[in-house]
Amino acid sequence: MDLKRIQMKLESWMGLTGHRWKNTPNGLYSINLHRVGDLDKTSGDPNVYSCTQEQLSAHLAFLKTQFDIVSLNDVKAFVANPKMLSQRRCLTITFDDGYADNYDCAFPILQSHHVPAAFFIATGLIGNSVLPWWDKVAFVLKNSPLNQVKLKNWKHPVCFKGDMKLFIRGVLKEIKATGVELEQQIKELEEVSDFQGQYPTPEFMSWEQLKLMHQQGMTIGAHSHHHYILSALTDEDILFELQHSKHLLEKNLGINVNAFSYPVGNQSTYNDGVIEALKSSGYELAFNFRPGVNFHVDKKRYDLHRFPIEPNMTPADFKQMVSYAKVY
Ligand SMILES: [Zn+2]
């Protein structure tokens, strides 16, 4: 256990988390979700679920009492004039990828709470039948008799120990860790699993649904085209990912797109080169997927932090996560 976790545990036993929570700094807080619904019912990757519909409603009810919920337009105003944040604790709600449950399950809940949200879309998944690689991997594993998987370039095998969600997470982690092309690894996984079935229909939003959400006050941003890890691409491919996704969203929805969220979003997935490409492609701000409170939003406009919403998270869990976060 690292020092920070020991401190968190100790202070929680001593009843100090509440004190810390009350003293969390002013600034911009941002939360990130992926899928909303029942993770036991999906044929894809259960690890991309953030919460159920009921839990989303409970989260929003709680967050509304603690923060000013703001839109991405407000965030742009803060970037232009950071002083606006000095006396406020604001929070912006974001969703990544573009799953259909964002429209079917999350959108009605957001509307019933009268709060805006931003949806960052991987455009290669919209309006076609492309199943993303993580959902393919999950589907193959769920339909495979294997209790252990090891592909050629992996250092260690991943074993099934009774929890399918953890098994899938372990395999995805190994796939991401080797530098081998994703499609090639999926092919190999299909072979070792003796998979000959058909993949299920992908569950992503349509252009019409995105348009409707935008008309109803939601913001649409880009999340690349192919959802590749940008830091691993050539300069030319990075520009394609940023510009093509922006172009498709603007053309199909008739809107201006100037906000981005990095695919995967941890520190190793973007760098100064990616940020320069965002600037030259006309983006004004970008979100990562690392916890933290945003204060110097003008200087950090291409590196805005977000807190994850995890399944079964309680207000106490949320308070603890946020109370110990770094301020950027
Ligand atoms: Zn994503």
Tab-separated table of C-alpha atoms and ligand atoms in Angstrom:
chain	number	residue	atom	x	y	z
A	1	MET	CA	0.000	0.000	0.000
A	2	ASP	CA	1.471	3.392	-0.907
A	3	LEU	CA	1.751	6.294	1.513
A	4	LYS	CA	-1.237	8.183	0.140
A	5	ARG	CA	-3.509	5.161	0.599
A	6	ILE	CA	-2.267	4.663	4.168
A	7	GLN	CA	-2.978	8.351	4.878
A	8	MET	CA	-6.466	8.025	3.342
A	9	LYS	CA	-7.270	4.950	5.443
A	10	LEU	CA	-5.961	6.523	8.648
A	11	GLU	CA	-7.830	9.777	8.134
A	12	SER	CA	-10.988	7.913	7.217
A	13	TRP	CA	-10.773	5.941	10.534
A	14	MET	CA	-10.203	9.208	12.375
A	15	GLY	CA	-13.266	10.763	10.720
A	16	LEU	CA	-11.213	13.384	8.881
A	17	THR	CA	-12.418	12.728	5.331
A	18	GLY	CA	-15.497	14.903	5.932
A	19	HIS	CA	-13.264	17.774	7.007
A	20	ARG	CA	-11.101	17.377	3.909
A	21	TRP	CA	-14.182	17.242	1.683
A	22	LYS	CA	-15.512	20.513	3.115
A	23	ASN	CA	-12.167	22.122	2.340
A	24	THR	CA	-11.733	20.890	-1.221
A	25	PRO	CA	-10.501	23.806	-3.325
A	26	ASN	CA	-12.430	25.919	-5.799
A	27	GLY	CA	-11.900	24.984	-9.416
A	28	LEU	CA	-13.261	22.848	-12.201
A	29	TYR	CA	-14.079	19.234	-11.373
A	30	SER	CA	-14.949	16.882	-14.171
A	31	ILE	CA	-16.367	13.373	-14.117
A	32	ASN	CA	-16.130	10.790	-16.873
A	33	LEU	CA	-18.447	7.912	-17.706
A	34	HIS	CA	-18.509	5.371	-20.523
A	35	ARG	CA	-21.491	3.007	-20.465
A	36	VAL	CA	-24.619	3.235	-18.328
A	37	GLY	CA	-26.778	0.183	-17.603
A	38	ASP	CA	-26.538	-3.393	-16.370
A	39	LEU	CA	-23.025	-4.736	-16.993
A	40	ASP	CA	-24.208	-8.330	-16.524
A	41	LYS	CA	-26.412	-8.077	-19.608
A	42	THR	CA	-23.827	-6.992	-22.190
A	43	SER	CA	-22.204	-9.344	-24.694
A	44	GLY	CA	-19.274	-6.893	-24.768
A	45	ASP	CA	-16.759	-5.656	-22.220
A	46	PRO	CA	-18.337	-5.198	-18.750
A	47	ASN	CA	-15.315	-3.138	-17.674
A	48	VAL	CA	-16.510	-0.072	-19.611
A	49	TYR	CA	-19.651	0.318	-17.480
A	50	SER	CA	-19.649	3.275	-15.095
A	51	CYS	CA	-22.978	2.784	-13.316
A	52	THR	CA	-26.611	1.748	-13.702
A	53	GLN	CA	-29.346	4.184	-14.686
A	54	GLU	CA	-30.539	4.375	-11.054
A	55	GLN	CA	-27.005	5.020	-9.834
A	56	LEU	CA	-26.559	7.805	-12.409
A	57	SER	CA	-29.680	9.495	-11.107
A	58	ALA	CA	-28.410	9.194	-7.524
A	59	HIS	CA	-24.968	10.564	-8.528
A	60	LEU	CA	-26.539	13.583	-10.211
A	61	ALA	CA	-28.851	14.273	-7.267
A	62	PHE	CA	-25.806	14.243	-4.973
A	63	LEU	CA	-23.468	16.235	-7.254
A	64	LYS	CA	-26.076	18.974	-7.775
A	65	THR	CA	-26.038	19.661	-4.037
A	66	GLN	CA	-22.240	19.979	-3.963
A	67	PHE	CA	-21.219	21.704	-7.220
A	68	ASP	CA	-22.414	24.153	-9.869
A	69	ILE	CA	-22.951	21.787	-12.808
A	70	VAL	CA	-21.610	23.534	-15.908
A	71	SER	CA	-21.560	22.916	-19.654
A	72	LEU	CA	-18.526	22.780	-21.958
A	73	ASN	CA	-19.365	26.313	-23.086
A	74	ASP	CA	-18.910	27.425	-19.481
A	75	VAL	CA	-15.566	25.581	-19.419
A	76	LYS	CA	-14.506	27.550	-22.512
A	77	ALA	CA	-15.460	30.757	-20.709
A	78	PHE	CA	-13.318	29.692	-17.704
A	79	VAL	CA	-10.380	29.006	-20.020
A	80	ALA	CA	-10.745	32.540	-21.426
A	81	ASN	CA	-11.126	34.023	-17.944
A	82	PRO	CA	-9.821	31.687	-15.180
A	83	LYS	CA	-10.721	34.236	-12.480
A	84	MET	CA	-14.340	33.142	-12.920
A	85	LEU	CA	-13.372	29.893	-11.164
A	86	SER	CA	-11.617	31.414	-8.169
A	87	GLN	CA	-14.743	31.520	-5.999
A	88	ARG	CA	-16.599	28.494	-7.370
A	89	ARG	CA	-16.605	24.723	-7.310
A	90	CYS	CA	-17.913	23.746	-10.721
A	91	LEU	CA	-18.385	20.314	-12.212
A	92	THR	CA	-18.737	19.160	-15.785
A	93	ILE	CA	-20.138	15.757	-16.783
A	94	THR	CA	-18.529	13.898	-19.687
A	95	PHE	CA	-19.110	10.609	-21.502
A	96	ASP	CA	-16.588	8.909	-23.816
A	97	ASP	CA	-16.899	6.597	-26.843
A	98	GLY	CA	-20.540	7.019	-27.968
A	99	TYR	CA	-22.358	3.874	-26.771
A	100	ALA	CA	-26.099	3.716	-27.510
A	101	ASP	CA	-26.923	3.517	-23.801
A	102	ASN	CA	-25.678	7.118	-23.518
A	103	TYR	CA	-28.767	8.080	-25.520
A	104	ASP	CA	-31.159	5.392	-24.246
A	105	CYS	CA	-30.262	5.411	-20.527
A	106	ALA	CA	-28.145	8.460	-19.629
A	107	PHE	CA	-29.737	11.216	-21.747
A	108	PRO	CA	-33.254	10.928	-20.167
A	109	ILE	CA	-31.713	10.983	-16.668
A	110	LEU	CA	-29.620	14.067	-17.513
A	111	GLN	CA	-32.751	15.764	-18.840
A	112	SER	CA	-34.809	14.875	-15.787
A	113	HIS	CA	-32.111	16.500	-13.624
A	114	HIS	CA	-31.817	19.503	-16.000
A	115	VAL	CA	-28.035	19.196	-16.266
A	116	PRO	CA	-25.849	19.451	-19.381
A	117	ALA	CA	-23.183	16.928	-20.363
A	118	ALA	CA	-20.534	16.519	-23.038
A	119	PHE	CA	-20.293	13.403	-25.212
A	120	PHE	CA	-16.922	12.612	-26.795
A	121	ILE	CA	-17.435	10.410	-29.822
A	122	ALA	CA	-15.069	7.977	-31.562
A	123	THR	CA	-16.506	8.636	-35.018
A	124	GLY	CA	-15.312	5.346	-36.509
A	125	LEU	CA	-17.936	3.608	-34.358
A	126	ILE	CA	-20.910	5.702	-35.521
A	127	GLY	CA	-23.214	4.853	-38.416
A	128	ASN	CA	-21.623	1.499	-39.277
A	129	SER	CA	-21.241	-1.998	-37.857
A	130	VAL	CA	-17.761	-1.718	-36.377
A	131	LEU	CA	-17.352	-3.523	-33.051
A	132	PRO	CA	-14.486	-2.015	-31.022
A	133	TRP	CA	-11.565	-4.284	-30.219
A	134	TRP	CA	-12.240	-4.421	-26.455
A	135	ASP	CA	-15.818	-5.633	-27.048
A	136	LYS	CA	-14.525	-8.224	-29.541
A	137	VAL	CA	-12.039	-9.551	-26.981
A	138	ALA	CA	-14.777	-9.739	-24.318
A	139	PHE	CA	-17.152	-11.564	-26.673
A	140	VAL	CA	-14.522	-14.132	-27.699
A	141	LEU	CA	-13.580	-14.836	-24.060
A	142	LYS	CA	-17.220	-15.157	-22.946
A	143	ASN	CA	-17.811	-17.724	-25.689
A	144	SER	CA	-14.592	-19.654	-25.198
A	145	PRO	CA	-14.014	-22.779	-23.082
A	146	LEU	CA	-10.454	-21.604	-22.292
A	147	ASN	CA	-9.459	-21.039	-18.676
A	148	GLN	CA	-6.116	-19.543	-19.604
A	149	VAL	CA	-4.917	-17.379	-22.489
A	150	LYS	CA	-1.404	-16.580	-23.645
A	151	LEU	CA	-0.712	-14.984	-27.001
A	152	LYS	CA	2.720	-15.230	-28.672
A	153	ASN	CA	4.123	-11.888	-27.551
A	154	TRP	CA	2.802	-11.871	-24.024
A	155	LYS	CA	5.140	-12.331	-21.075
A	156	HIS	CA	2.548	-14.088	-18.860
A	157	PRO	CA	-0.620	-16.099	-19.365
A	158	VAL	CA	-3.904	-14.697	-18.016
A	159	CYS	CA	-6.001	-17.186	-16.028
A	160	PHE	CA	-9.762	-17.315	-15.442
A	161	LYS	CA	-10.339	-17.467	-11.677
A	162	GLY	CA	-14.134	-17.431	-11.564
A	163	ASP	CA	-14.696	-13.740	-12.405
A	164	MET	CA	-15.274	-13.089	-16.127
A	165	LYS	CA	-14.973	-9.310	-15.724
A	166	LEU	CA	-11.499	-9.661	-14.200
A	167	PHE	CA	-10.487	-12.252	-16.816
A	168	ILE	CA	-11.437	-9.849	-19.626
A	169	ARG	CA	-9.650	-6.976	-17.890
A	170	GLY	CA	-6.495	-9.076	-17.523
A	171	VAL	CA	-6.483	-10.091	-21.195
A	172	LEU	CA	-7.096	-6.492	-22.343
A	173	LYS	CA	-4.228	-5.323	-20.163
A	174	GLU	CA	-1.823	-7.813	-21.785
A	175	ILE	CA	-3.044	-6.876	-25.266
A	176	LYS	CA	-2.398	-3.179	-24.555
A	177	ALA	CA	1.006	-3.917	-23.003
A	178	THR	CA	2.577	-5.627	-26.066
A	179	GLY	CA	3.300	-3.290	-28.950
A	180	VAL	CA	1.715	-5.725	-31.449
A	181	GLU	CA	-1.089	-4.439	-33.665
A	182	LEU	CA	-4.523	-4.919	-32.133
A	183	GLU	CA	-6.193	-6.594	-35.115
A	184	GLN	CA	-3.372	-9.116	-35.302
A	185	GLN	CA	-3.760	-9.995	-31.616
A	186	ILE	CA	-7.532	-10.370	-31.961
A	187	LYS	CA	-6.994	-12.745	-34.884
A	188	GLU	CA	-4.595	-14.776	-32.758
A	189	LEU	CA	-7.050	-14.764	-29.850
A	190	GLU	CA	-9.813	-16.003	-32.188
A	191	GLU	CA	-7.512	-18.832	-33.321
A	192	VAL	CA	-6.411	-19.995	-29.861
A	193	SER	CA	-10.040	-19.804	-28.644
A	194	ASP	CA	-11.262	-21.702	-31.696
A	195	PHE	CA	-13.753	-18.868	-32.224
A	196	GLN	CA	-15.855	-19.291	-35.347
A	197	GLY	CA	-19.002	-17.506	-34.292
A	198	GLN	CA	-20.401	-14.183	-35.384
A	199	TYR	CA	-19.808	-11.020	-33.446
A	200	PRO	CA	-22.924	-9.284	-32.089
A	201	THR	CA	-24.235	-6.024	-33.547
A	202	PRO	CA	-22.354	-3.037	-32.103
A	203	GLU	CA	-24.285	-0.857	-29.662
A	204	PHE	CA	-23.415	2.724	-30.638
A	205	MET	CA	-25.438	5.895	-31.131
A	206	SER	CA	-26.640	6.969	-34.568
A	207	TRP	CA	-25.961	10.372	-36.138
A	208	GLU	CA	-29.662	11.186	-35.625
A	209	GLN	CA	-29.434	10.467	-31.898
A	210	LEU	CA	-26.323	12.633	-31.568
A	211	LYS	CA	-28.069	15.437	-33.427
A	212	LEU	CA	-31.074	15.197	-31.123
A	213	MET	CA	-28.941	15.324	-27.996
A	214	HIS	CA	-27.134	18.379	-29.337
A	215	GLN	CA	-30.451	20.081	-30.088
A	216	GLN	CA	-31.490	19.389	-26.491
A	217	GLY	CA	-28.506	21.199	-24.992
A	218	MET	CA	-25.822	18.500	-24.828
A	219	THR	CA	-22.336	19.180	-26.232
A	220	ILE	CA	-20.641	16.855	-28.716
A	221	GLY	CA	-16.848	16.583	-28.842
A	222	ALA	CA	-14.377	14.317	-30.620
A	223	HIS	CA	-12.652	11.219	-29.218
A	224	SER	CA	-10.578	10.451	-32.368
A	225	HIS	CA	-11.775	8.324	-35.301
A	226	HIS	CA	-10.360	4.845	-34.613
A	227	HIS	CA	-9.832	5.125	-30.849
A	228	TYR	CA	-6.147	4.293	-31.258
A	229	ILE	CA	-3.606	5.379	-28.652
A	230	LEU	CA	-2.440	8.638	-30.207
A	231	SER	CA	1.089	8.704	-28.749
A	232	ALA	CA	1.825	5.454	-30.624
A	233	LEU	CA	0.940	6.921	-34.057
A	234	THR	CA	2.935	8.802	-36.697
A	235	ASP	CA	2.423	12.596	-36.952
A	236	GLU	CA	0.406	12.057	-40.109
A	237	ASP	CA	-1.886	9.490	-38.480
A	238	ILE	CA	-2.375	11.692	-35.395
A	239	LEU	CA	-3.552	14.541	-37.646
A	240	PHE	CA	-5.927	12.191	-39.447
A	241	GLU	CA	-7.473	10.987	-36.158
A	242	LEU	CA	-8.020	14.547	-34.917
A	243	GLN	CA	-9.161	16.142	-38.160
A	244	HIS	CA	-11.288	13.357	-39.614
A	245	SER	CA	-13.329	12.921	-36.417
A	246	LYS	CA	-13.857	16.701	-36.221
A	247	HIS	CA	-14.838	16.827	-39.884
A	248	LEU	CA	-17.350	13.940	-39.624
A	249	LEU	CA	-19.025	15.380	-36.526
A	250	GLU	CA	-19.250	18.857	-38.046
A	251	LYS	CA	-20.543	17.565	-41.384
A	252	ASN	CA	-23.091	15.089	-40.021
A	253	LEU	CA	-24.363	17.214	-37.153
A	254	GLY	CA	-23.983	20.728	-38.612
A	255	ILE	CA	-22.086	21.947	-35.528
A	256	ASN	CA	-18.670	23.332	-34.583
A	257	VAL	CA	-16.471	20.877	-32.713
A	258	ASN	CA	-13.579	22.228	-30.677
A	259	ALA	CA	-13.282	19.926	-27.651
A	260	PHE	CA	-11.503	16.572	-27.523
A	261	SER	CA	-10.920	13.717	-25.094
A	262	TYR	CA	-7.876	11.468	-25.475
A	263	PRO	CA	-8.619	7.775	-26.185
A	264	VAL	CA	-7.698	5.756	-23.051
A	265	GLY	CA	-6.409	9.059	-21.633
A	266	ASN	CA	-3.681	8.103	-19.180
A	267	GLN	CA	-0.399	9.985	-19.217
A	268	SER	CA	1.376	7.757	-21.717
A	269	THR	CA	-1.374	8.084	-24.352
A	270	TYR	CA	-0.768	11.737	-25.324
A	271	ASN	CA	2.204	14.090	-25.446
A	272	ASP	CA	3.342	17.528	-26.651
A	273	GLY	CA	3.186	16.385	-30.276
A	274	VAL	CA	-0.465	15.382	-29.888
A	275	ILE	CA	-1.246	18.705	-28.185
A	276	GLU	CA	0.413	20.650	-31.037
A	277	ALA	CA	-1.689	18.658	-33.512
A	278	LEU	CA	-4.846	19.521	-31.530
A	279	LYS	CA	-3.969	23.221	-31.675
A	280	SER	CA	-3.273	23.169	-35.401
A	281	SER	CA	-6.532	21.254	-36.008
A	282	GLY	CA	-8.663	23.934	-34.346
A	283	TYR	CA	-9.384	22.344	-30.966
A	284	GLU	CA	-9.633	24.663	-27.973
A	285	LEU	CA	-9.540	22.186	-25.092
A	286	ALA	CA	-8.894	18.533	-24.337
A	287	PHE	CA	-9.603	16.189	-21.425
A	288	ASN	CA	-7.424	13.352	-20.198
A	289	PHE	CA	-8.596	10.430	-18.018
A	290	ARG	CA	-6.538	11.123	-14.896
A	291	PRO	CA	-8.033	12.244	-11.577
A	292	GLY	CA	-7.373	15.818	-10.488
A	293	VAL	CA	-8.923	19.215	-9.825
A	294	ASN	CA	-8.469	21.775	-12.611
A	295	PHE	CA	-7.567	25.257	-11.433
A	296	HIS	CA	-5.119	26.782	-13.953
A	297	VAL	CA	-7.500	25.969	-16.771
A	298	ASP	CA	-5.994	28.502	-19.194
A	299	LYS	CA	-2.498	26.987	-19.054
A	300	LYS	CA	-3.817	23.425	-18.867
A	301	ARG	CA	-6.570	23.694	-21.441
A	302	TYR	CA	-5.257	20.658	-23.391
A	303	ASP	CA	-4.717	18.613	-20.249
A	304	LEU	CA	-7.922	18.873	-18.216
A	305	HIS	CA	-8.304	16.141	-15.608
A	306	ARG	CA	-11.329	13.934	-15.026
A	307	PHE	CA	-12.473	11.676	-12.182
A	308	PRO	CA	-13.795	8.228	-13.123
A	309	ILE	CA	-17.268	7.123	-12.069
A	310	GLU	CA	-16.951	3.445	-11.161
A	311	PRO	CA	-19.712	0.837	-10.654
A	312	ASN	CA	-21.406	0.945	-7.235
A	313	MET	CA	-19.546	4.092	-6.174
A	314	THR	CA	-21.199	5.791	-3.192
A	315	PRO	CA	-21.113	9.513	-2.291
A	316	ALA	CA	-18.581	8.567	0.425
A	317	ASP	CA	-16.337	6.908	-2.213
A	318	PHE	CA	-16.646	9.982	-4.424
A	319	LYS	CA	-15.830	12.354	-1.564
A	320	GLN	CA	-12.764	10.332	-0.662
A	321	MET	CA	-11.496	10.188	-4.266
A	322	VAL	CA	-11.916	13.935	-4.756
A	323	SER	CA	-10.705	15.037	-1.319
A	324	TYR	CA	-7.239	13.574	-1.877
A	325	ALA	CA	-6.822	14.627	-5.503
A	326	LYS	CA	-4.047	16.878	-6.785
A	327	VAL	CA	-4.863	20.393	-7.974
A	328	TYR	CA	-3.546	21.311	-11.416
B	1	ZN	ZN	-12.667	5.818	-25.119
